[in-house]
Coordinates of C-alpha atoms in Angstrom, one line a residue:
M1 CA -9.1 13.5 -3.7
Q2 CA -6.1 15.1 -4.9
Y3 CA -3.4 12.9 -2.6
S4 CA -0.7 15.3 -3.6
A5 CA -2.2 18.2 -2.0
I6 CA -2.4 17.1 1.2
L7 CA 0.6 14.9 1.3
P8 CA 2.9 17.6 2.8
D9 CA 0.1 18.1 5.8
I10 CA 0.5 14.1 6.1
I11 CA 4.2 14.5 6.4
R12 CA 3.8 17.5 9.0
I13 CA 1.7 15.9 11.3
A14 CA 3.7 12.4 11.2
D15 CA 6.7 14.6 12.2
E16 CA 4.7 16.1 15.0
A17 CA 4.2 12.9 16.5
G18 CA 7.8 12.5 16.3
E19 CA 8.4 15.2 18.5
Q20 CA 6.2 14.2 21.1
I21 CA 8.1 10.6 20.7
L22 CA 11.3 11.4 21.1
P23 CA 11.5 13.0 24.8
I24 CA 10.2 10.2 25.8
Y25 CA 12.3 7.4 23.9
E26 CA 15.0 9.8 26.1
S27 CA 13.6 9.5 29.1
D28 CA 13.2 6.4 31.7
F29 CA 9.8 5.5 30.6
E30 CA 7.9 2.4 31.6
V31 CA 6.8 -0.6 29.6
H32 CA 3.3 -1.9 30.0
Y33 CA 1.7 -4.6 28.1
K34 CA -1.7 -5.3 26.6
E35 CA -3.8 -8.5 26.8
D36 CA -1.9 -9.7 23.9
Q37 CA 0.9 -9.4 25.7
S38 CA 2.9 -6.8 22.9
P39 CA 4.6 -3.4 24.6
I40 CA 2.9 -0.2 25.1
T41 CA 4.5 3.0 26.3
A42 CA 3.5 6.9 26.9
A43 CA 4.6 7.4 23.1
D44 CA 2.2 5.2 21.6
M45 CA -0.6 7.0 23.2
A46 CA 1.1 10.3 22.7
S47 CA 1.7 9.9 19.0
H48 CA -1.7 8.5 18.5
D49 CA -3.6 11.5 20.0
V50 CA -1.4 13.7 17.4
I51 CA -1.9 11.9 14.3
V52 CA -5.3 11.1 15.1
K53 CA -6.5 15.0 15.8
G54 CA -4.5 16.0 12.8
L55 CA -6.0 14.4 10.3
E56 CA -9.0 14.5 12.2
S57 CA -8.6 18.7 11.8
L58 CA -7.8 17.8 7.8
N59 CA -10.7 16.4 6.9
P60 CA -13.6 14.9 9.5
D61 CA -15.3 13.0 6.9
I62 CA -12.4 10.3 6.6
P63 CA -12.3 7.9 9.8
V64 CA -9.0 6.9 11.0
L65 CA -8.4 2.8 12.3
S66 CA -5.4 3.4 14.4
E67 CA -3.7 0.2 16.3
E68 CA -3.7 2.0 19.6
G69 CA -7.8 3.5 18.8
A70 CA -11.2 2.0 20.3
S71 CA -11.8 -1.4 18.6
I72 CA -14.2 -0.2 16.1
P73 CA -17.0 -2.7 15.0
W74 CA -16.8 -4.4 11.8
D75 CA -20.7 -3.4 11.1
E76 CA -19.6 0.5 11.3
R77 CA -16.0 -0.5 9.0
K78 CA -17.5 -2.1 6.3
H79 CA -19.0 0.5 4.6
W80 CA -15.5 2.3 4.6
R81 CA -14.5 3.1 1.1
R82 CA -11.6 5.5 2.0
F83 CA -9.9 5.6 5.5
W84 CA -7.0 6.4 7.2
L85 CA -4.7 3.5 8.8
I86 CA -2.0 4.5 11.4
D87 CA 0.0 2.5 13.5
P88 CA 1.5 5.5 16.1
I89 CA 4.7 3.5 17.0
D90 CA 5.4 0.4 15.0
G91 CA 8.9 -1.6 16.4
T92 CA 7.8 -0.7 19.8
K93 CA 9.8 -3.9 20.6
E94 CA 12.5 -1.5 18.8
F95 CA 11.7 1.3 21.0
T96 CA 12.0 -0.5 24.3
Q97 CA 15.5 -2.0 23.5
R98 CA 16.2 1.6 22.1
T99 CA 17.8 0.5 18.5
G100 CA 16.3 3.7 17.0
E101 CA 14.3 1.3 14.4
F102 CA 10.9 2.4 15.1
T103 CA 8.2 3.9 12.8
V104 CA 5.6 6.8 13.0
N105 CA 2.9 5.2 9.8
I106 CA 0.1 6.7 8.5
A107 CA -1.6 5.1 5.2
L108 CA -4.4 6.3 3.3
I109 CA -6.7 3.3 2.1
D110 CA -8.9 3.7 -0.5
D111 CA -10.9 0.2 -2.1
G112 CA -8.8 -1.7 -0.2
E113 CA -5.4 -0.6 -1.6
P114 CA -3.0 1.7 0.3
V115 CA -2.6 4.6 -2.4
M116 CA -0.5 6.9 -0.2
G117 CA 1.8 6.4 2.8
V118 CA 4.3 8.3 5.1
V119 CA 7.2 6.6 7.4
T120 CA 9.1 8.5 9.6
A121 CA 12.1 7.3 11.7
P122 CA 12.3 10.0 14.5
A123 CA 15.2 8.3 16.0
L124 CA 16.9 8.0 12.9
K125 CA 16.1 11.5 11.4
E126 CA 14.9 9.4 8.3
A127 CA 11.2 9.8 6.3
F128 CA 9.9 8.0 3.3
W129 CA 6.8 9.0 1.6
G130 CA 5.0 7.6 -1.7
I131 CA 1.5 8.0 -3.6
K132 CA 0.9 5.1 -6.0
G133 CA 1.9 6.6 -9.6
E134 CA 3.3 9.5 -8.4
G135 CA 6.8 8.2 -7.0
A136 CA 8.2 7.7 -3.5
Y137 CA 10.9 10.1 -1.6
K138 CA 12.9 9.6 1.4
R139 CA 14.4 12.6 3.5
D140 CA 17.4 11.5 5.1
H141 CA 19.2 12.3 8.0
T142 CA 20.5 15.9 6.7
G143 CA 16.7 17.2 5.7
E144 CA 17.6 16.1 2.0
V145 CA 14.5 15.1 -0.1
S146 CA 15.6 12.4 -3.1
P147 CA 13.3 10.2 -4.9
I148 CA 13.7 6.7 -4.4
Q149 CA 12.9 3.4 -6.5
V150 CA 13.2 -0.2 -6.3
V151 CA 16.1 -1.9 -8.0
A152 CA 16.8 -5.1 -10.2
P153 CA 18.3 -7.9 -7.7
T154 CA 22.3 -9.0 -8.2
A155 CA 23.1 -12.8 -8.1
A156 CA 23.0 -12.8 -4.3
K157 CA 19.5 -11.6 -3.4
R158 CA 19.6 -9.4 -0.7
V159 CA 16.6 -10.4 2.2
V160 CA 15.7 -7.6 4.8
A161 CA 14.6 -9.5 7.9
S162 CA 14.2 -9.0 11.8
K163 CA 16.3 -10.5 14.3
N164 CA 12.7 -10.3 16.3
H165 CA 10.8 -12.3 14.0
M166 CA 13.5 -14.9 12.4
N167 CA 11.1 -18.1 12.8
D168 CA 11.9 -21.4 11.3
A169 CA 9.6 -21.2 8.4
T170 CA 11.4 -17.7 7.5
R171 CA 14.8 -19.0 7.6
S172 CA 13.7 -22.4 5.1
F173 CA 12.0 -19.4 2.7
I174 CA 15.6 -17.8 3.1
D175 CA 17.1 -21.1 2.6
K176 CA 15.6 -21.7 -0.9
L177 CA 16.1 -18.5 -2.3
G178 CA 20.1 -19.9 -2.8
E179 CA 22.8 -17.4 -2.5
H180 CA 21.9 -14.7 -0.8
E181 CA 22.8 -11.7 1.8
L182 CA 21.0 -10.8 5.1
V183 CA 19.9 -7.1 5.4
Q184 CA 19.2 -6.2 9.3
A185 CA 16.2 -4.0 9.9
G186 CA 13.3 -3.6 12.5
S187 CA 9.6 -2.1 12.1
S188 CA 8.3 -1.1 8.9
L189 CA 11.8 0.3 7.6
K190 CA 11.9 -3.3 6.2
F191 CA 9.7 -2.1 3.6
C192 CA 11.4 1.0 2.7
R193 CA 15.0 -0.7 2.4
L194 CA 13.2 -2.7 -0.6
A195 CA 11.8 0.4 -1.6
E196 CA 15.1 2.5 -1.8
G197 CA 16.7 -0.1 -3.7
L198 CA 18.8 -1.5 -0.4
A199 CA 17.3 -4.8 -0.3
D200 CA 15.4 -7.1 -2.7
I201 CA 13.2 -9.2 -0.8
Y202 CA 10.8 -9.5 2.7
P203 CA 9.2 -12.3 3.6
R204 CA 6.9 -11.9 6.1
L205 CA 5.7 -15.4 7.6
G206 CA 4.7 -14.6 10.7
P207 CA 1.5 -12.3 12.0
T208 CA 1.0 -9.0 11.3
C209 CA -1.9 -6.8 11.2
E210 CA -3.2 -4.1 8.6
W211 CA -1.8 -0.9 10.6
D212 CA 1.8 -2.5 10.5
T213 CA 2.4 -2.8 6.9
G214 CA -0.2 -0.1 5.3
A215 CA 2.1 3.0 5.0
A216 CA 5.0 1.2 4.0
H217 CA 3.4 -0.6 1.8
A218 CA 2.3 2.4 -0.2
V219 CA 5.7 3.6 -0.3
L220 CA 6.6 0.1 -1.7
I221 CA 4.3 0.4 -4.1
A222 CA 4.7 4.1 -5.1
A223 CA 9.1 3.4 -5.5
G224 CA 8.0 0.4 -7.8
G225 CA 7.7 -2.8 -6.1
K226 CA 5.1 -5.0 -4.4
V227 CA 3.4 -7.3 -2.1
E228 CA 1.7 -10.6 -2.2
T229 CA 0.2 -13.2 -0.4
L230 CA 1.9 -16.4 -0.8
E231 CA -0.9 -17.0 -3.3
G232 CA 0.4 -14.3 -5.3
Q233 CA -2.8 -12.1 -4.8
P234 CA -2.3 -8.3 -3.3
L235 CA -2.2 -7.9 0.2
K236 CA -5.6 -6.0 1.2
Y237 CA -6.9 -3.7 3.5
G238 CA -10.0 -3.0 5.1
K239 CA -10.8 -6.8 5.7
E240 CA -12.7 -7.8 8.8
D241 CA -10.1 -9.5 10.5
V242 CA -7.5 -6.9 10.6
L243 CA -4.8 -10.0 10.7
N244 CA -2.4 -9.8 7.7
P245 CA -2.3 -13.0 5.8
H246 CA 1.8 -14.3 5.3
F247 CA 3.1 -12.1 2.3
I248 CA 6.1 -11.4 0.4
A249 CA 7.2 -8.0 -0.1
S250 CA 9.9 -7.2 -3.0
G251 CA 11.7 -4.5 -5.4
K252 CA 11.3 -5.5 -8.9

């Protein structure tokens, strides 16, 4: 598969999802809660519907795993070598708090690895995308597209974190880094800040699922960064349990 040939279509689908999300974001929307008490709004489902329909029209033979989709049994998923992994809105808390730091996420997983990813932040008018081995790009709020890459850290490491997920283990990890500077970012934008060289390290010592990380992980890899478990192994996808282990994302 030529990833670069379909990348423009994936960006278009993500942008179309954003067009469905923003009117809801700017309205007096209702917040409901799933069984795990995570929030969900009409925007999550509107984005899900646009993305799934768009991906299936591109190639109906590639299955789709979405946070908001039906639960697909492992007996079926274990045969998937290549699949789309999507989070229609990552950062629903940021969405409900109206910080603007929520994202639309579409990743292509191949043999457990995120090989292509698109992340858009509709309210911020930013977008990021990348293909493994072919580089990463950012489209800023003016529409200008520029290549991005990770940078070598300075003496004071820039640690990206979210106020919503700053637990004791994360604080302890950050303290052990020595001199550092905290960079605030929500949702999968934390990976993107690493990818564009605005931060150096992102420790995630709390629960995430595969769809939370796949697209931005792909962007970070394309920009020259990496995401590893605490044992130093690459973060993998397509597992029976969709929960990720704790991980460290980093630039150079």
